[in-house]
Structure formats: structure tokens, C-alpha cells
Tab-separated table of C-alpha atoms in Angstrom:
chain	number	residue	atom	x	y	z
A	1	UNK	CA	0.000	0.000	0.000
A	2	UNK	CA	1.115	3.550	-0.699
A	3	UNK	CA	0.875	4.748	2.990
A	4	UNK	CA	1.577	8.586	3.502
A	5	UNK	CA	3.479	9.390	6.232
A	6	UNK	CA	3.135	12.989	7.580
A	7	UNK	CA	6.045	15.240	9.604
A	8	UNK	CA	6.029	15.820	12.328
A	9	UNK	CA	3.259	14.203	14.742
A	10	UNK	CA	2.849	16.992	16.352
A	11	UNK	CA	3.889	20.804	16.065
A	12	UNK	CA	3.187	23.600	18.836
A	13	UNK	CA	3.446	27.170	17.617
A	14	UNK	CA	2.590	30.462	18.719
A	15	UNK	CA	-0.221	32.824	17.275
A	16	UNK	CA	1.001	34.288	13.922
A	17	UNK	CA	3.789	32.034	13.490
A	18	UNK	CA	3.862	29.517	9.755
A	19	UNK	CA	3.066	26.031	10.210
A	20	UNK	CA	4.905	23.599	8.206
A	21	UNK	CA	3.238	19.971	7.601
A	22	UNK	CA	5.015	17.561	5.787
A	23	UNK	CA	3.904	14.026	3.511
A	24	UNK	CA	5.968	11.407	2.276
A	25	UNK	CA	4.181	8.261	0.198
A	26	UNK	CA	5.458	5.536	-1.653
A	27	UNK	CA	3.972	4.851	-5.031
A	28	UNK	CA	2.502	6.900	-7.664
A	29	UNK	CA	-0.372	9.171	-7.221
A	30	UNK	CA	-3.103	10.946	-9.148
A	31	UNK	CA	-3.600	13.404	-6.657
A	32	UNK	CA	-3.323	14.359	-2.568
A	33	UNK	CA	-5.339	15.394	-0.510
A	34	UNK	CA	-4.834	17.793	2.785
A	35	UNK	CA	-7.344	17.329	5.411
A	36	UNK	CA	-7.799	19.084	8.976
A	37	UNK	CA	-9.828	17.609	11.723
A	38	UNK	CA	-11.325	19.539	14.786
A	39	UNK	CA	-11.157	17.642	18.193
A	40	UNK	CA	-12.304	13.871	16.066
A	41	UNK	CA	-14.601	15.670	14.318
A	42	UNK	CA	-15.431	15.433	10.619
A	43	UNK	CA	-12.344	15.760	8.700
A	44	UNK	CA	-12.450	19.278	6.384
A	45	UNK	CA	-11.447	18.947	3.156
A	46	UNK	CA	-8.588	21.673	2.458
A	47	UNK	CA	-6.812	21.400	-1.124
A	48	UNK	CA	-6.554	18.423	-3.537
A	49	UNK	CA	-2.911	18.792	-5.829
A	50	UNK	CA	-3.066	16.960	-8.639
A	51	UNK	CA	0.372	14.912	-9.959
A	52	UNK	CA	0.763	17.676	-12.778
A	53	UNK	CA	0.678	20.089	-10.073
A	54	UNK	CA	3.608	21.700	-8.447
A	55	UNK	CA	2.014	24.388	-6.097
A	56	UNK	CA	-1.826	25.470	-5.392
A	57	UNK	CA	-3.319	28.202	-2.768
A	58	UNK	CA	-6.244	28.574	-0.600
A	59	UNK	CA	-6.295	31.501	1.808
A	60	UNK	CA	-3.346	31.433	4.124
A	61	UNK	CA	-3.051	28.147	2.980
A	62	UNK	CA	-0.557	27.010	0.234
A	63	UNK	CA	0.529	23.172	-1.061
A	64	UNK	CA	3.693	21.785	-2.508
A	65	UNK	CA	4.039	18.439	-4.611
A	66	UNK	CA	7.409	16.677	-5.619
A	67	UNK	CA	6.600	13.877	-7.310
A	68	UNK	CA	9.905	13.300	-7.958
A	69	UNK	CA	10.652	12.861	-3.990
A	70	UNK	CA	7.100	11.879	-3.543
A	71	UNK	CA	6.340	14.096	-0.906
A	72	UNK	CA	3.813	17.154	-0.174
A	73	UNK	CA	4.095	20.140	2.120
A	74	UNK	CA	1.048	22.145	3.745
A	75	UNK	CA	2.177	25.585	4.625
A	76	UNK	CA	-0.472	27.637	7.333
A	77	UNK	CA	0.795	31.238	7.129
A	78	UNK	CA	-0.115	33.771	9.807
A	79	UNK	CA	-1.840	30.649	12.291
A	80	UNK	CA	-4.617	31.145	14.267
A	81	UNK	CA	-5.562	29.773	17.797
A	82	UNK	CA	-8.702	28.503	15.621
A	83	UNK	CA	-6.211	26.398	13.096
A	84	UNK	CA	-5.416	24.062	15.978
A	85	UNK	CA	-6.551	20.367	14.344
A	86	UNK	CA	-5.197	17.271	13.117
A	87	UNK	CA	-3.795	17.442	9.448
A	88	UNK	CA	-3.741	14.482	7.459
A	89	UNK	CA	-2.793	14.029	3.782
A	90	UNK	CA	-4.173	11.258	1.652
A	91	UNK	CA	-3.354	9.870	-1.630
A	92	UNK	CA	-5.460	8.866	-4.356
A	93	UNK	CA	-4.008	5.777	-6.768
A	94	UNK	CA	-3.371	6.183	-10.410
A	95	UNK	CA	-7.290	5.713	-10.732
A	96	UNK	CA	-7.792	8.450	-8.119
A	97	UNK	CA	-9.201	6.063	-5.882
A	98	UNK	CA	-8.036	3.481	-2.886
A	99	UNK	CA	-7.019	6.299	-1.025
A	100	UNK	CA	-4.040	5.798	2.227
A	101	UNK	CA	-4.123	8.622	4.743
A	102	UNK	CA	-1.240	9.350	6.601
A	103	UNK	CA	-0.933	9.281	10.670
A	104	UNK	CA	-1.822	13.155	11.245
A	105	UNK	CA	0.362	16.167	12.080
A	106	UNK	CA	-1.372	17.403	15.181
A	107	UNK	CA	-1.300	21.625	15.237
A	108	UNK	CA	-1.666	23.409	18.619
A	109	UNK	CA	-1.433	27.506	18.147
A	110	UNK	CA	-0.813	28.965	21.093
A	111	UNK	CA	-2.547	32.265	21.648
B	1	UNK	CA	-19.261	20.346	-2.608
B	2	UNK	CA	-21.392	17.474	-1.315
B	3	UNK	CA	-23.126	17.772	1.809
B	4	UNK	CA	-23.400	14.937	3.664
B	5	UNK	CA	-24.882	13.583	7.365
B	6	UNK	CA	-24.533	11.079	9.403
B	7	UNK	CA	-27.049	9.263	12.286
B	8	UNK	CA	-26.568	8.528	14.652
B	9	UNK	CA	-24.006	11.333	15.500
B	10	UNK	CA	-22.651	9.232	18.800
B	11	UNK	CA	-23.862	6.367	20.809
B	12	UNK	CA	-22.825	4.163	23.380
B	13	UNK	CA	-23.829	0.525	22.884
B	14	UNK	CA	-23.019	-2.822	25.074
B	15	UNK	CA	-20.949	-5.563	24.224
B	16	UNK	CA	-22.707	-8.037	21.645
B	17	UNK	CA	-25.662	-5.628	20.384
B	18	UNK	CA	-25.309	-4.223	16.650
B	19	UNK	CA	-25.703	-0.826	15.381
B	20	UNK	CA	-26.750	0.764	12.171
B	21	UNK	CA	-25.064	3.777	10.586
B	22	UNK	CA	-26.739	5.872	8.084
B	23	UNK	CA	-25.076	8.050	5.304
B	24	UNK	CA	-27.209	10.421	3.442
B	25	UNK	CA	-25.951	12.577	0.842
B	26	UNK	CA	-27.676	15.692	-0.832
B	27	UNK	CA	-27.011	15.161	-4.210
B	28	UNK	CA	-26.262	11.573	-5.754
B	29	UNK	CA	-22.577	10.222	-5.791
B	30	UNK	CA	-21.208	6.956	-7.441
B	31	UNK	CA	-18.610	6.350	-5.082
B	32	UNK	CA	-19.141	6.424	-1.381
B	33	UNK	CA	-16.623	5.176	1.427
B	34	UNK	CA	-16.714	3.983	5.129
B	35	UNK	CA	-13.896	4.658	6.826
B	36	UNK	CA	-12.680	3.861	10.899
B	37	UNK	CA	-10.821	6.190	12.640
B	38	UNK	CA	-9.718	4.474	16.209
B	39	UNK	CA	-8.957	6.573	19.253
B	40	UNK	CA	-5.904	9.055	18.323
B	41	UNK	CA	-5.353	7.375	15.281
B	42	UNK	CA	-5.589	7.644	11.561
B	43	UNK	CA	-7.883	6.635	8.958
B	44	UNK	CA	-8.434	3.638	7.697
B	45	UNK	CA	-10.518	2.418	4.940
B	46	UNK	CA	-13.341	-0.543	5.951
B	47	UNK	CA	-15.138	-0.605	2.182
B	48	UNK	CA	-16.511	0.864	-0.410
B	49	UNK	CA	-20.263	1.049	-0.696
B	50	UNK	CA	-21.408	0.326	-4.436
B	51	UNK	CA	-24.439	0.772	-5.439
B	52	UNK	CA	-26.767	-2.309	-6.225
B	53	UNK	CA	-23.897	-4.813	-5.402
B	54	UNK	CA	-22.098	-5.890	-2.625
B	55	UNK	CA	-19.875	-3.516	-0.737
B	56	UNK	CA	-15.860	-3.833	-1.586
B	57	UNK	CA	-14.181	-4.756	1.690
B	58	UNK	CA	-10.731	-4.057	2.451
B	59	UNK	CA	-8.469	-6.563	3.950
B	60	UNK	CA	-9.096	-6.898	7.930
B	61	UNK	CA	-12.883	-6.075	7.480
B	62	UNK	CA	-15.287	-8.678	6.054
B	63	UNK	CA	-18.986	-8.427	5.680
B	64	UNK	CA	-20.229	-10.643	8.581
B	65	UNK	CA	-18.717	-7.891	11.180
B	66	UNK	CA	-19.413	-4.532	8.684
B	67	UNK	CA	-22.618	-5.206	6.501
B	68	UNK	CA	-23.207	-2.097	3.826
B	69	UNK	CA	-26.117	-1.073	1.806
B	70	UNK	CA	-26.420	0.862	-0.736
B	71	UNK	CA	-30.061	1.352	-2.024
B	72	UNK	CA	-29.318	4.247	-3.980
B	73	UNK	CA	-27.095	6.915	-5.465
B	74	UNK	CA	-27.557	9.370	-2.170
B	75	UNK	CA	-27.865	6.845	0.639
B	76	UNK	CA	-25.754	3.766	2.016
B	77	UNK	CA	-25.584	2.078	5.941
B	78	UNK	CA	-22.672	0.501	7.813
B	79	UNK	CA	-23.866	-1.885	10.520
B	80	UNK	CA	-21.203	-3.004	12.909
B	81	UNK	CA	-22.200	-6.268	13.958
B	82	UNK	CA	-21.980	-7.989	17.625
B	83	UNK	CA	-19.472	-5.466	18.877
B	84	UNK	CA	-17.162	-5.268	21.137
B	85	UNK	CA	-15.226	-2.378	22.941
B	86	UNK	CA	-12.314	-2.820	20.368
B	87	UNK	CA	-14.872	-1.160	17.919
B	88	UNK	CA	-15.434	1.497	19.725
B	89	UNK	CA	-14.048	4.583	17.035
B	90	UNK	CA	-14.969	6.748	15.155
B	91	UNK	CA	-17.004	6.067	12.135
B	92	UNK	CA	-17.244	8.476	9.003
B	93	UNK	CA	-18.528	7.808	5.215
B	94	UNK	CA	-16.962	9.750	2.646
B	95	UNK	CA	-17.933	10.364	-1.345
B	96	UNK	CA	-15.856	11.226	-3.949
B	97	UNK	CA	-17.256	14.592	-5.729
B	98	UNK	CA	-16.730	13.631	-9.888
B	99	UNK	CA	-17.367	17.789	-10.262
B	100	UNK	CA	-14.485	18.572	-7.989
B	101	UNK	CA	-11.661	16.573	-10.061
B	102	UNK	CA	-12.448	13.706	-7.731
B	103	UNK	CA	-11.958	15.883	-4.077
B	104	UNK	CA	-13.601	13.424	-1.434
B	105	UNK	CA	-15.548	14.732	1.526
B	106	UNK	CA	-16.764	13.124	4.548
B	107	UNK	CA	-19.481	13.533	6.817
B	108	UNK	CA	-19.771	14.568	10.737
B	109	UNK	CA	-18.409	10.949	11.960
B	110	UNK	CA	-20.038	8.646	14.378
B	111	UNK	CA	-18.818	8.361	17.506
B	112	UNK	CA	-18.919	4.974	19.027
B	113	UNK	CA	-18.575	3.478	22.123
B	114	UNK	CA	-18.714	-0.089	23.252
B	115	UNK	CA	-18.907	-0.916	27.225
């Protein structure tokens, strides 16, 4: 299975600071997917990248893809005491299906 | 994006008893997911509900323990059968939006506890 691995478990930073989240997977992709999660809540579906894709942007939110070193960064500029969640990343399969998430950065902003 | 809900939204059941999970969508989907997510952990995919056949089961899950329906386009059930507090998670369906280059969304989650 491609499982996505994300980096690091956990983060603590303070109000205003960036927030880095890393993915690694395995085997090729159609497309990722970023997720956050509120307190095992519903997970909140953030930005899909596509394969072809290098870079998108949401908001304060911005997403890397190397394909090449199979890997995906989520970027939160300028946190907030609200962005405090779980992130996972999933992959989608060649098909854009079977999808693997990764274990979960978990984000506390301190105010 | 899809909106979708889940019932019940938490319960707390006793060893041995079954309970029934319902999915509805508001607009109709081909492919729609269950997925457990166990205390602290990740996701993890049980099966994937098809419509007018039998569910798609992952490996670990089989369809004794985690019947699915799927009556129509908008509407599937998980029931997790004679439980035991090892399934105690929680549980949340998921559909993949065709419209949205194939983004997948997921419902509230079910919260479930077995004592």
C-alpha cells in the first residue's frame, strides 16, 4: 500500500507564526489530498494537488508536490488559535481512488 | 461540494448488540466510502459502498462484522455487527465529488462506544 506518512506528529506554535506539515508516500499518485480535523470531528477537506501540479493556494493556505521525492508540504501562514486540528494528507491511486491517509500532524497555536 | 450527514451522530452501545449507521448525501454520488478512525489514530478504509452490489471490503474487514447497503445513489448504511469495545471509534462515510476533479468529503463521523 502507498501509505503517507506525515512530519512531524505533532507541532506547537505560537499565534502568527507559519506552520509547516510535511507528507511522504510511496507509489505513484493521481492526486493528494490535505485534510484538517477539529477535536475527532469530521475531517475538512482543504486542497486536492493533482500529480501535474507543483504548487496550489487557498487563503493562508498554500501546497507543494514533488513527485519526484514523492512528498507534499502544507504551509499555514499567519496561524490562528482557531487552526489548531489534526492534518492528514491522503493519496489517491493512479485511478484516483483506494485512497491511504497518513498518521496526522497534530497543530496546537498557542494564543 | 457534497453535503453529507450522518445518524446517529454518537452512541454508546453494550458488548454483543449491533448498530446501524446511516449516510445520506444531498445530491447523488457513485462512489461512497466507510472509513474507521480508532482513538488518536488515523484513517483507515473498511469498504466501499457500491451501489446495487455488494460492498468492496478491504483486507481486515469482512462483511459478517461490517454489513453495507447501498439502495441508492444518495444513501448507504454501515452496521457493525456484535461489537465489542475494540470497535469502539470513530465512524465516518466519505464520497468522492466527480465535479471537484475527484476531491472526497466526509461527513460529521459517528462516535462509538462499546462498554
Amino acid at each position: 500500500s502507498q501509505q503517507g506518512e506525515e512530519d512531524p506528529q505533532a507541532l506547537s506554535i505560537q499565534e502568527g507564526e507559519n506552520a509547516t506539515m510535511n507528507c511522504s508516500y510511496k507509489t505513484s499518485i493521481n492526486n493528494l489530498q490535505w485534510y484538517r480535523q477539529n477535536s475527532g470531528r469530521g475531517l475538512v477537506h482543504l486542497i486536492l494537488i493533482r500529480s501535474n501540479e507543483r504548487e496550489k493556494h487557498s487563503g493562508r493556505l498554500r501546497v507543494t508536490l514533488d513527485t519526484s521525492k514523492k512528498s507534499s508540504s502544507l504551509l499555514i501562514t499567519a496561524s490562528r488559535a482557531a487552526d489548531t486540528a489534526s492534518y492528514f494528507c491522503a493519496t489517491a491511486d493512479n485511478y484516483g481512488q483506494n485512497f491511504v491517509f497518513g498518521p496526522g500532524t497534530r497543530l496546537s497555536v498557542l494564543p | 461540494s457534497a453535503v453529507i450527514s450522518q445518524k446517529p451522530s454518537r452512541d454508546i452501545c453494550q458488548r454483543g448488540t449491533s448498530l446501524t449507521i446511516q449516510c445520506q448525501v444531498d445530491s447523488q454520488v457513485t462512489m461512497m466510502f466507510w472509513y474507521r478512525q480508532q482513538p488518536g489514530q488515523s484513517l483507515t478504509l473498511i469498504a466501499t459502498a457500491n451501489q446495487g452490489s455488494e460492498a468492496t471490503y478491504e483486507s481486515g474487514f469482512v462483511i459478517d462484522k461490517f454489513p453495507i447497503s447501498r439502495p441508492n445513489l444518495t444513501f448507504s448504511t454501515l452496521t457493525v455487527s456484535n461489537m465489542s469495545p475494540e470497535d469502539s471509534s470513530i465512524y465516518l462515510c466519505s464520497v468522492l465529488d466527480g465535479s471537484s476533479y475527484n476531491e472526497q468529503f466526509f461527513g460529521p463521523g459517528t462516535r462509538l462506544t462499546v462498554l
